[in-house]
């Protein structure tokens, strides 16, 4: 072996050991060990908590503000203002009060007539002031609706806001609707306008009405979505 193989000095000088006998007789290196089993993937993180706007919070005070009627300058009137819960069931207005700050109306057509439980009375305000409904305690409202009054189609709301408050001082937007094709029929309940907004400034909201549902195209954080909410069953 020493006749064919370099000396240790030659190996050190060349930096390699090229002995033919050793090269050809050296065993193959063992195959690499298989990689260890990877740990199972971590459980996916819990979904983020809903942000304001995903579901309405309970509030005590609800302000219906008419921005425009069918004919400007004619005042506003409705026979009923109604609220529904998240399932679309009518909410009781027992114990609730109504006010109309800055309004101008006849004694028999004051704000309390909007929640008196009958369609044959009406709230009429020549000044188009807000109609504020205060429940005895905070309630979770899923949507609202109004019923047209007995006459004067020019007074029907076509653009309106609903705002919410816990203290009658700070208000948040609940819903905004512009250019709503309010029915010409009298004593007719318009489709329910569903909640879409709490705490985030909406962009533009328009309404496109299906005969059996209110279809509200709404914006939350600039993401436009369409949602439907069945009419409440009203008599």
PDB file of C-alpha atoms in Angstrom:
ATOM      1  CA  UNK A   1       0.000   0.000   0.000  1.00  0.00           C
ATOM      2  CA  UNK A   2       2.835   2.363   0.856  1.00  0.00           C
ATOM      3  CA  UNK A   3       4.315   1.765  -2.663  1.00  0.00           C
ATOM      4  CA  UNK A   4       1.263   3.332  -4.317  1.00  0.00           C
ATOM      5  CA  UNK A   5       0.036   5.802  -1.775  1.00  0.00           C
ATOM      6  CA  UNK A   6       1.548   9.195  -1.049  1.00  0.00           C
ATOM      7  CA  UNK A   7       3.321   9.870   2.158  1.00  0.00           C
ATOM      8  CA  UNK A   8       1.735  11.923   4.886  1.00  0.00           C
ATOM      9  CA  UNK A   9       4.048  14.762   3.870  1.00  0.00           C
ATOM     10  CA  UNK A  10       2.785  14.629   0.262  1.00  0.00           C
ATOM     11  CA  UNK A  11      -0.797  14.560   1.495  1.00  0.00           C
ATOM     12  CA  UNK A  12      -0.174  17.609   3.576  1.00  0.00           C
ATOM     13  CA  UNK A  13       1.417  19.412   0.613  1.00  0.00           C
ATOM     14  CA  UNK A  14      -1.331  18.510  -1.891  1.00  0.00           C
ATOM     15  CA  UNK A  15      -4.214  18.711   0.508  1.00  0.00           C
ATOM     16  CA  UNK A  16      -5.734  15.436  -0.821  1.00  0.00           C
ATOM     17  CA  UNK A  17      -5.321  11.734  -0.274  1.00  0.00           C
ATOM     18  CA  UNK A  18      -5.539  10.043  -3.674  1.00  0.00           C
ATOM     19  CA  UNK A  19      -4.416   6.535  -2.860  1.00  0.00           C
ATOM     20  CA  UNK A  20      -6.006   4.300  -5.588  1.00  0.00           C
ATOM     21  CA  UNK A  21      -6.432   1.278  -3.343  1.00  0.00           C
ATOM     22  CA  UNK A  22      -8.165   3.309  -0.695  1.00  0.00           C
ATOM     23  CA  UNK A  23     -10.306   5.147  -3.160  1.00  0.00           C
ATOM     24  CA  UNK A  24     -11.588   1.993  -4.831  1.00  0.00           C
ATOM     25  CA  UNK A  25     -11.993   0.001  -1.663  1.00  0.00           C
ATOM     26  CA  UNK A  26     -13.582   2.679   0.471  1.00  0.00           C
ATOM     27  CA  UNK A  27     -17.235   1.839   1.314  1.00  0.00           C
ATOM     28  CA  UNK A  28     -20.022   4.034   0.033  1.00  0.00           C
ATOM     29  CA  UNK A  29     -21.103   6.608   2.580  1.00  0.00           C
ATOM     30  CA  UNK A  30     -24.371   5.718   4.301  1.00  0.00           C
ATOM     31  CA  UNK A  31     -27.491   7.381   2.880  1.00  0.00           C
ATOM     32  CA  UNK A  32     -28.616  10.458   4.740  1.00  0.00           C
ATOM     33  CA  UNK A  33     -31.086   9.918   7.494  1.00  0.00           C
ATOM     34  CA  UNK A  34     -34.679  10.800   6.602  1.00  0.00           C
ATOM     35  CA  UNK A  35     -35.785  14.154   7.942  1.00  0.00           C
ATOM     36  CA  UNK A  36     -37.540  13.979  11.261  1.00  0.00           C
ATOM     37  CA  UNK A  37     -41.305  14.114  11.248  1.00  0.00           C
ATOM     38  CA  UNK A  38     -42.504  17.684  11.192  1.00  0.00           C
ATOM     39  CA  UNK A  39     -44.689  18.772  14.075  1.00  0.00           C
ATOM     40  CA  UNK A  40     -48.381  19.096  13.222  1.00  0.00           C
ATOM     41  CA  UNK A  41     -49.356  22.559  12.056  1.00  0.00           C
ATOM     42  CA  UNK A  42     -50.428  24.873  14.782  1.00  0.00           C
ATOM     43  CA  UNK A  43     -54.133  25.338  15.191  1.00  0.00           C
ATOM     44  CA  UNK A  44     -55.423  28.261  13.171  1.00  0.00           C
ATOM     45  CA  UNK A  45     -55.895  31.403  15.123  1.00  0.00           C
ATOM     46  CA  UNK A  46     -59.370  32.242  16.300  1.00  0.00           C
ATOM     47  CA  UNK A  47     -61.215  34.601  13.964  1.00  0.00           C
ATOM     48  CA  UNK A  48     -60.924  38.233  14.936  1.00  0.00           C
ATOM     49  CA  UNK A  49     -63.593  39.675  17.152  1.00  0.00           C
ATOM     50  CA  UNK A  50     -66.346  41.440  15.235  1.00  0.00           C
ATOM     51  CA  UNK A  51     -65.738  45.109  14.652  1.00  0.00           C
ATOM     52  CA  UNK A  52     -68.368  47.760  15.098  1.00  0.00           C
ATOM     53  CA  UNK A  53     -70.683  47.439  12.189  1.00  0.00           C
ATOM     54  CA  UNK A  54     -70.870  43.614  12.176  1.00  0.00           C
ATOM     55  CA  UNK A  55     -73.790  43.602  14.600  1.00  0.00           C
ATOM     56  CA  UNK A  56     -75.706  46.456  16.165  1.00  0.00           C
ATOM     57  CA  UNK A  57     -75.129  47.199  19.820  1.00  0.00           C
ATOM     58  CA  UNK A  58     -78.018  47.975  22.155  1.00  0.00           C
ATOM     59  CA  UNK A  59     -78.954  51.627  22.389  1.00  0.00           C
ATOM     60  CA  UNK A  60     -81.785  53.435  24.133  1.00  0.00           C
ATOM     61  CA  UNK A  61     -82.398  56.358  21.783  1.00  0.00           C
ATOM     62  CA  UNK A  62     -83.066  56.220  18.024  1.00  0.00           C
ATOM     63  CA  UNK A  63     -83.299  59.352  15.874  1.00  0.00           C
ATOM     64  CA  UNK A  64     -85.131  59.266  12.540  1.00  0.00           C
ATOM     65  CA  UNK A  65     -84.034  62.267  10.479  1.00  0.00           C
ATOM     66  CA  UNK A  66     -85.706  62.880   7.132  1.00  0.00           C
ATOM     67  CA  UNK A  67     -83.292  64.513   4.682  1.00  0.00           C
ATOM     68  CA  UNK A  68     -85.690  64.813   1.764  1.00  0.00           C
ATOM     69  CA  UNK A  69     -89.362  64.222   1.013  1.00  0.00           C
ATOM     70  CA  UNK A  70     -91.006  63.552  -2.324  1.00  0.00           C
ATOM     71  CA  UNK A  71     -91.690  67.281  -2.752  1.00  0.00           C
ATOM     72  CA  UNK A  72     -89.359  69.696  -0.922  1.00  0.00           C
ATOM     73  CA  UNK A  73     -90.926  72.265   1.395  1.00  0.00           C
ATOM     74  CA  UNK A  74     -94.084  70.314   2.110  1.00  0.00           C
ATOM     75  CA  UNK A  75     -93.130  68.942   5.524  1.00  0.00           C
ATOM     76  CA  UNK A  76     -92.842  65.280   6.456  1.00  0.00           C
ATOM     77  CA  UNK A  77     -95.406  62.779   7.669  1.00  0.00           C
ATOM     78  CA  UNK A  78     -95.632  59.079   8.497  1.00  0.00           C
ATOM     79  CA  UNK A  79     -98.290  57.094  10.290  1.00  0.00           C
ATOM     80  CA  UNK A  80     -95.957  54.662  12.087  1.00  0.00           C
ATOM     81  CA  UNK A  81     -92.274  54.177  12.856  1.00  0.00           C
ATOM     82  CA  UNK A  82     -91.499  50.538  13.604  1.00  0.00           C
ATOM     83  CA  UNK A  83     -88.443  48.625  14.783  1.00  0.00           C
ATOM     84  CA  UNK A  84     -87.471  44.968  14.383  1.00  0.00           C
ATOM     85  CA  UNK A  85     -84.945  42.770  16.166  1.00  0.00           C
ATOM     86  CA  UNK A  86     -82.132  40.820  14.479  1.00  0.00           C
ATOM     87  CA  UNK A  87     -84.587  38.095  13.424  1.00  0.00           C
ATOM     88  CA  UNK A  88     -87.021  40.574  11.857  1.00  0.00           C
ATOM     89  CA  UNK A  89     -89.603  40.413  14.637  1.00  0.00           C
ATOM     90  CA  UNK A  90     -91.381  43.599  15.628  1.00  0.00           C
ATOM     91  CA  UNK A  91     -90.069  45.187  18.813  1.00  0.00           C
ATOM     92  CA  UNK A  92     -92.536  46.382  21.409  1.00  0.00           C
ATOM     93  CA  UNK A  93     -92.806  50.136  21.819  1.00  0.00           C
ATOM     94  CA  UNK A  94     -94.568  49.855  25.152  1.00  0.00           C
ATOM     95  CA  UNK A  95     -93.143  52.460  27.501  1.00  0.00           C
ATOM     96  CA  UNK A  96     -91.230  54.227  24.703  1.00  0.00           C
ATOM     97  CA  UNK A  97     -91.542  57.991  24.262  1.00  0.00           C
ATOM     98  CA  UNK A  98     -91.275  60.154  21.147  1.00  0.00           C
ATOM     99  CA  UNK A  99     -90.042  63.718  20.728  1.00  0.00           C
ATOM    100  CA  UNK A 100     -89.658  66.088  17.777  1.00  0.00           C
ATOM    101  CA  UNK A 101     -87.109  68.811  18.651  1.00  0.00           C
ATOM    102  CA  UNK A 102     -87.684  71.946  16.588  1.00  0.00           C
ATOM    103  CA  UNK A 103     -90.766  70.506  14.967  1.00  0.00           C
ATOM    104  CA  UNK A 104     -93.965  72.338  14.036  1.00  0.00           C
ATOM    105  CA  UNK A 105     -97.166  70.282  14.091  1.00  0.00           C
ATOM    106  CA  UNK A 106    -100.812  70.276  15.060  1.00  0.00           C
ATOM    107  CA  UNK A 107    -101.588  68.996  18.589  1.00  0.00           C
ATOM    108  CA  UNK A 108    -103.215  65.868  17.142  1.00  0.00           C
ATOM    109  CA  UNK A 109    -100.240  65.106  14.859  1.00  0.00           C
ATOM    110  CA  UNK A 110     -97.382  65.200  17.345  1.00  0.00           C
ATOM    111  CA  UNK A 111     -94.447  62.751  17.537  1.00  0.00           C
ATOM    112  CA  UNK A 112     -96.229  60.390  19.957  1.00  0.00           C
ATOM    113  CA  UNK A 113     -98.636  59.417  17.155  1.00  0.00           C
ATOM    114  CA  UNK A 114     -95.751  57.692  15.324  1.00  0.00           C
ATOM    115  CA  UNK A 115     -95.578  55.025  18.040  1.00  0.00           C
ATOM    116  CA  UNK A 116     -99.192  54.849  19.262  1.00  0.00           C
ATOM    117  CA  UNK A 117     -99.823  51.452  17.641  1.00  0.00           C
ATOM    118  CA  UNK A 118    -102.381  52.582  15.075  1.00  0.00           C
ATOM    119  CA  UNK A 119    -101.904  53.447  11.419  1.00  0.00           C
ATOM    120  CA  UNK A 120    -104.863  55.825  11.375  1.00  0.00           C
ATOM    121  CA  UNK A 121    -103.048  58.591  13.234  1.00  0.00           C
ATOM    122  CA  UNK A 122     -99.960  60.318  11.857  1.00  0.00           C
ATOM    123  CA  UNK A 123     -96.950  62.408  12.774  1.00  0.00           C
ATOM    124  CA  UNK A 124     -96.677  65.518  10.618  1.00  0.00           C
ATOM    125  CA  UNK A 125     -93.883  68.080  10.992  1.00  0.00           C
ATOM    126  CA  UNK A 126     -93.813  71.100   8.737  1.00  0.00           C
ATOM    127  CA  UNK A 127     -90.162  71.745   9.691  1.00  0.00           C
ATOM    128  CA  UNK A 128     -88.880  68.220   8.941  1.00  0.00           C
ATOM    129  CA  UNK A 129     -87.244  67.999  12.352  1.00  0.00           C
ATOM    130  CA  UNK A 130     -85.913  64.749  13.819  1.00  0.00           C
ATOM    131  CA  UNK A 131     -88.205  62.144  15.349  1.00  0.00           C
ATOM    132  CA  UNK A 132     -86.493  60.701  18.444  1.00  0.00           C
ATOM    133  CA  UNK A 133     -87.741  57.443  19.951  1.00  0.00           C
ATOM    134  CA  UNK A 134     -86.514  56.657  23.469  1.00  0.00           C
ATOM    135  CA  UNK A 135     -87.018  53.128  24.753  1.00  0.00           C
ATOM    136  CA  UNK A 136     -87.339  52.470  28.509  1.00  0.00           C
ATOM    137  CA  UNK A 137     -83.897  50.786  28.322  1.00  0.00           C
ATOM    138  CA  UNK A 138     -81.296  49.914  25.689  1.00  0.00           C
ATOM    139  CA  UNK A 139     -82.525  47.552  22.982  1.00  0.00           C
ATOM    140  CA  UNK A 140     -80.745  45.781  20.135  1.00  0.00           C
ATOM    141  CA  UNK A 141     -82.431  46.880  16.921  1.00  0.00           C
ATOM    142  CA  UNK A 142     -81.839  44.989  13.685  1.00  0.00           C
ATOM    143  CA  UNK A 143     -83.731  47.357  11.405  1.00  0.00           C
ATOM    144  CA  UNK A 144     -86.567  49.833  11.152  1.00  0.00           C
ATOM    145  CA  UNK A 145     -89.490  50.641   8.893  1.00  0.00           C
ATOM    146  CA  UNK A 146     -92.139  53.319   8.510  1.00  0.00           C
ATOM    147  CA  UNK A 147     -95.709  53.306   7.256  1.00  0.00           C
ATOM    148  CA  UNK A 148     -97.023  55.980   4.916  1.00  0.00           C
ATOM    149  CA  UNK A 149     -99.776  58.261   6.176  1.00  0.00           C
ATOM    150  CA  UNK A 150    -103.318  58.709   4.879  1.00  0.00           C
ATOM    151  CA  UNK A 151    -102.753  61.482   2.327  1.00  0.00           C
ATOM    152  CA  UNK A 152    -100.305  63.974   0.812  1.00  0.00           C
ATOM    153  CA  UNK A 153     -97.785  61.775  -1.009  1.00  0.00           C
ATOM    154  CA  UNK A 154     -95.537  64.821  -1.371  1.00  0.00           C
ATOM    155  CA  UNK A 155     -94.736  64.524   2.367  1.00  0.00           C
ATOM    156  CA  UNK A 156     -93.412  60.938   2.114  1.00  0.00           C
ATOM    157  CA  UNK A 157     -89.752  60.454   3.171  1.00  0.00           C
ATOM    158  CA  UNK A 158     -87.416  59.436   0.345  1.00  0.00           C
ATOM    159  CA  UNK A 159     -84.004  60.114   1.932  1.00  0.00           C
ATOM    160  CA  UNK A 160     -83.437  59.573   5.639  1.00  0.00           C
ATOM    161  CA  UNK A 161     -80.960  58.683   8.366  1.00  0.00           C
ATOM    162  CA  UNK A 162     -81.312  56.686  11.554  1.00  0.00           C
ATOM    163  CA  UNK A 163     -78.879  57.484  14.361  1.00  0.00           C
ATOM    164  CA  UNK A 164     -78.435  55.901  17.789  1.00  0.00           C
ATOM    165  CA  UNK A 165     -77.384  57.203  21.183  1.00  0.00           C
ATOM    166  CA  UNK A 166     -77.095  56.182  24.804  1.00  0.00           C
ATOM    167  CA  UNK A 167     -77.281  59.696  26.236  1.00  0.00           C
ATOM    168  CA  UNK A 168     -79.111  61.921  23.685  1.00  0.00           C
ATOM    169  CA  UNK A 169     -75.821  63.776  23.263  1.00  0.00           C
ATOM    170  CA  UNK A 170     -73.428  61.636  21.227  1.00  0.00           C
ATOM    171  CA  UNK A 171     -74.963  60.033  18.131  1.00  0.00           C
ATOM    172  CA  UNK A 172     -73.745  57.267  15.825  1.00  0.00           C
ATOM    173  CA  UNK A 173     -75.102  56.527  12.380  1.00  0.00           C
ATOM    174  CA  UNK A 174     -77.262  53.409  12.215  1.00  0.00           C
ATOM    175  CA  UNK A 175     -78.360  53.634   8.589  1.00  0.00           C
ATOM    176  CA  UNK A 176     -78.391  56.089   5.689  1.00  0.00           C
ATOM    177  CA  UNK A 177     -80.717  55.835   2.710  1.00  0.00           C
ATOM    178  CA  UNK A 178     -80.871  58.150  -0.283  1.00  0.00           C
ATOM    179  CA  UNK A 179     -83.385  58.316  -3.113  1.00  0.00           C
ATOM    180  CA  UNK A 180     -85.633  55.598  -1.699  1.00  0.00           C
ATOM    181  CA  UNK A 181     -88.576  54.780  -4.026  1.00  0.00           C
ATOM    182  CA  UNK A 182     -91.187  55.092  -1.290  1.00  0.00           C
ATOM    183  CA  UNK A 183     -94.499  53.560  -2.256  1.00  0.00           C
ATOM    184  CA  UNK A 184     -97.342  55.811  -3.391  1.00  0.00           C
ATOM    185  CA  UNK A 185     -99.840  53.573  -1.556  1.00  0.00           C
ATOM    186  CA  UNK A 186    -101.347  54.930   1.643  1.00  0.00           C
ATOM    187  CA  UNK A 187    -101.029  53.135   4.992  1.00  0.00           C
ATOM    188  CA  UNK A 188     -98.313  50.993   3.396  1.00  0.00           C
ATOM    189  CA  UNK A 189     -95.272  49.816   5.345  1.00  0.00           C
ATOM    190  CA  UNK A 190     -92.058  50.279   3.384  1.00  0.00           C
ATOM    191  CA  UNK A 191     -89.537  47.403   3.414  1.00  0.00           C
ATOM    192  CA  UNK A 192     -87.278  47.308   6.416  1.00  0.00           C
ATOM    193  CA  UNK A 193     -84.011  49.210   6.276  1.00  0.00           C
ATOM    194  CA  UNK A 194     -81.385  47.041   7.912  1.00  0.00           C
ATOM    195  CA  UNK A 195     -78.614  48.218  10.171  1.00  0.00           C
ATOM    196  CA  UNK A 196     -75.263  48.472   8.418  1.00  0.00           C
ATOM    197  CA  UNK A 197     -73.068  50.885  10.303  1.00  0.00           C
ATOM    198  CA  UNK A 198     -71.684  51.600  13.761  1.00  0.00           C
ATOM    199  CA  UNK A 199     -68.585  53.623  14.370  1.00  0.00           C
ATOM    200  CA  UNK A 200     -67.190  53.732  10.803  1.00  0.00           C
ATOM    201  CA  UNK A 201     -67.892  56.544   8.364  1.00  0.00           C
ATOM    202  CA  UNK A 202     -69.917  55.150   5.468  1.00  0.00           C
ATOM    203  CA  UNK A 203     -69.317  56.275   1.938  1.00  0.00           C
ATOM    204  CA  UNK A 204     -72.502  56.316  -0.122  1.00  0.00           C
ATOM    205  CA  UNK A 205     -75.593  54.246   0.486  1.00  0.00           C
ATOM    206  CA  UNK A 206     -78.279  53.726  -2.116  1.00  0.00           C
ATOM    207  CA  UNK A 207     -81.389  51.577  -2.056  1.00  0.00           C
ATOM    208  CA  UNK A 208     -82.683  49.236  -4.736  1.00  0.00           C
ATOM    209  CA  UNK A 209     -85.981  47.679  -3.811  1.00  0.00           C
ATOM    210  CA  UNK A 210     -87.190  44.153  -4.466  1.00  0.00           C
ATOM    211  CA  UNK A 211     -90.982  43.675  -3.998  1.00  0.00           C
ATOM    212  CA  UNK A 212     -90.479  41.426  -0.968  1.00  0.00           C
ATOM    213  CA  UNK A 213     -87.229  42.678   0.510  1.00  0.00           C
ATOM    214  CA  UNK A 214     -85.319  45.838   1.124  1.00  0.00           C
ATOM    215  CA  UNK A 215     -81.985  45.555  -0.649  1.00  0.00           C
ATOM    216  CA  UNK A 216     -79.573  48.004   0.888  1.00  0.00           C
ATOM    217  CA  UNK A 217     -76.263  48.550  -0.915  1.00  0.00           C
ATOM    218  CA  UNK A 218     -74.048  49.711   1.882  1.00  0.00           C
ATOM    219  CA  UNK A 219     -70.447  50.550   2.634  1.00  0.00           C
ATOM    220  CA  UNK A 220     -68.378  49.582   5.651  1.00  0.00           C
ATOM    221  CA  UNK A 221     -64.718  50.542   5.488  1.00  0.00           C
ATOM    222  CA  UNK A 222     -65.145  51.154   1.737  1.00  0.00           C
ATOM    223  CA  UNK A 223     -66.238  47.553   1.099  1.00  0.00           C
ATOM    224  CA  UNK A 224     -69.625  47.521  -0.642  1.00  0.00           C
ATOM    225  CA  UNK A 225     -71.943  44.621   0.044  1.00  0.00           C
ATOM    226  CA  UNK A 226     -75.596  43.898  -0.581  1.00  0.00           C
ATOM    227  CA  UNK A 227     -77.840  42.462   2.102  1.00  0.00           C
ATOM    228  CA  UNK A 228     -81.525  41.720   2.286  1.00  0.00           C
ATOM    229  CA  UNK A 229     -83.849  41.817   5.219  1.00  0.00           C
ATOM    230  CA  UNK A 230     -87.438  40.514   5.019  1.00  0.00           C
ATOM    231  CA  UNK A 231     -90.314  42.870   5.587  1.00  0.00           C
ATOM    232  CA  UNK A 232     -91.836  42.582   9.050  1.00  0.00           C
ATOM    233  CA  UNK A 233     -95.295  41.087   9.019  1.00  0.00           C
ATOM    234  CA  UNK A 234     -97.440  44.103   9.821  1.00  0.00           C
ATOM    235  CA  UNK A 235    -101.166  44.578  10.015  1.00  0.00           C
TER     236      UNK A 235
END
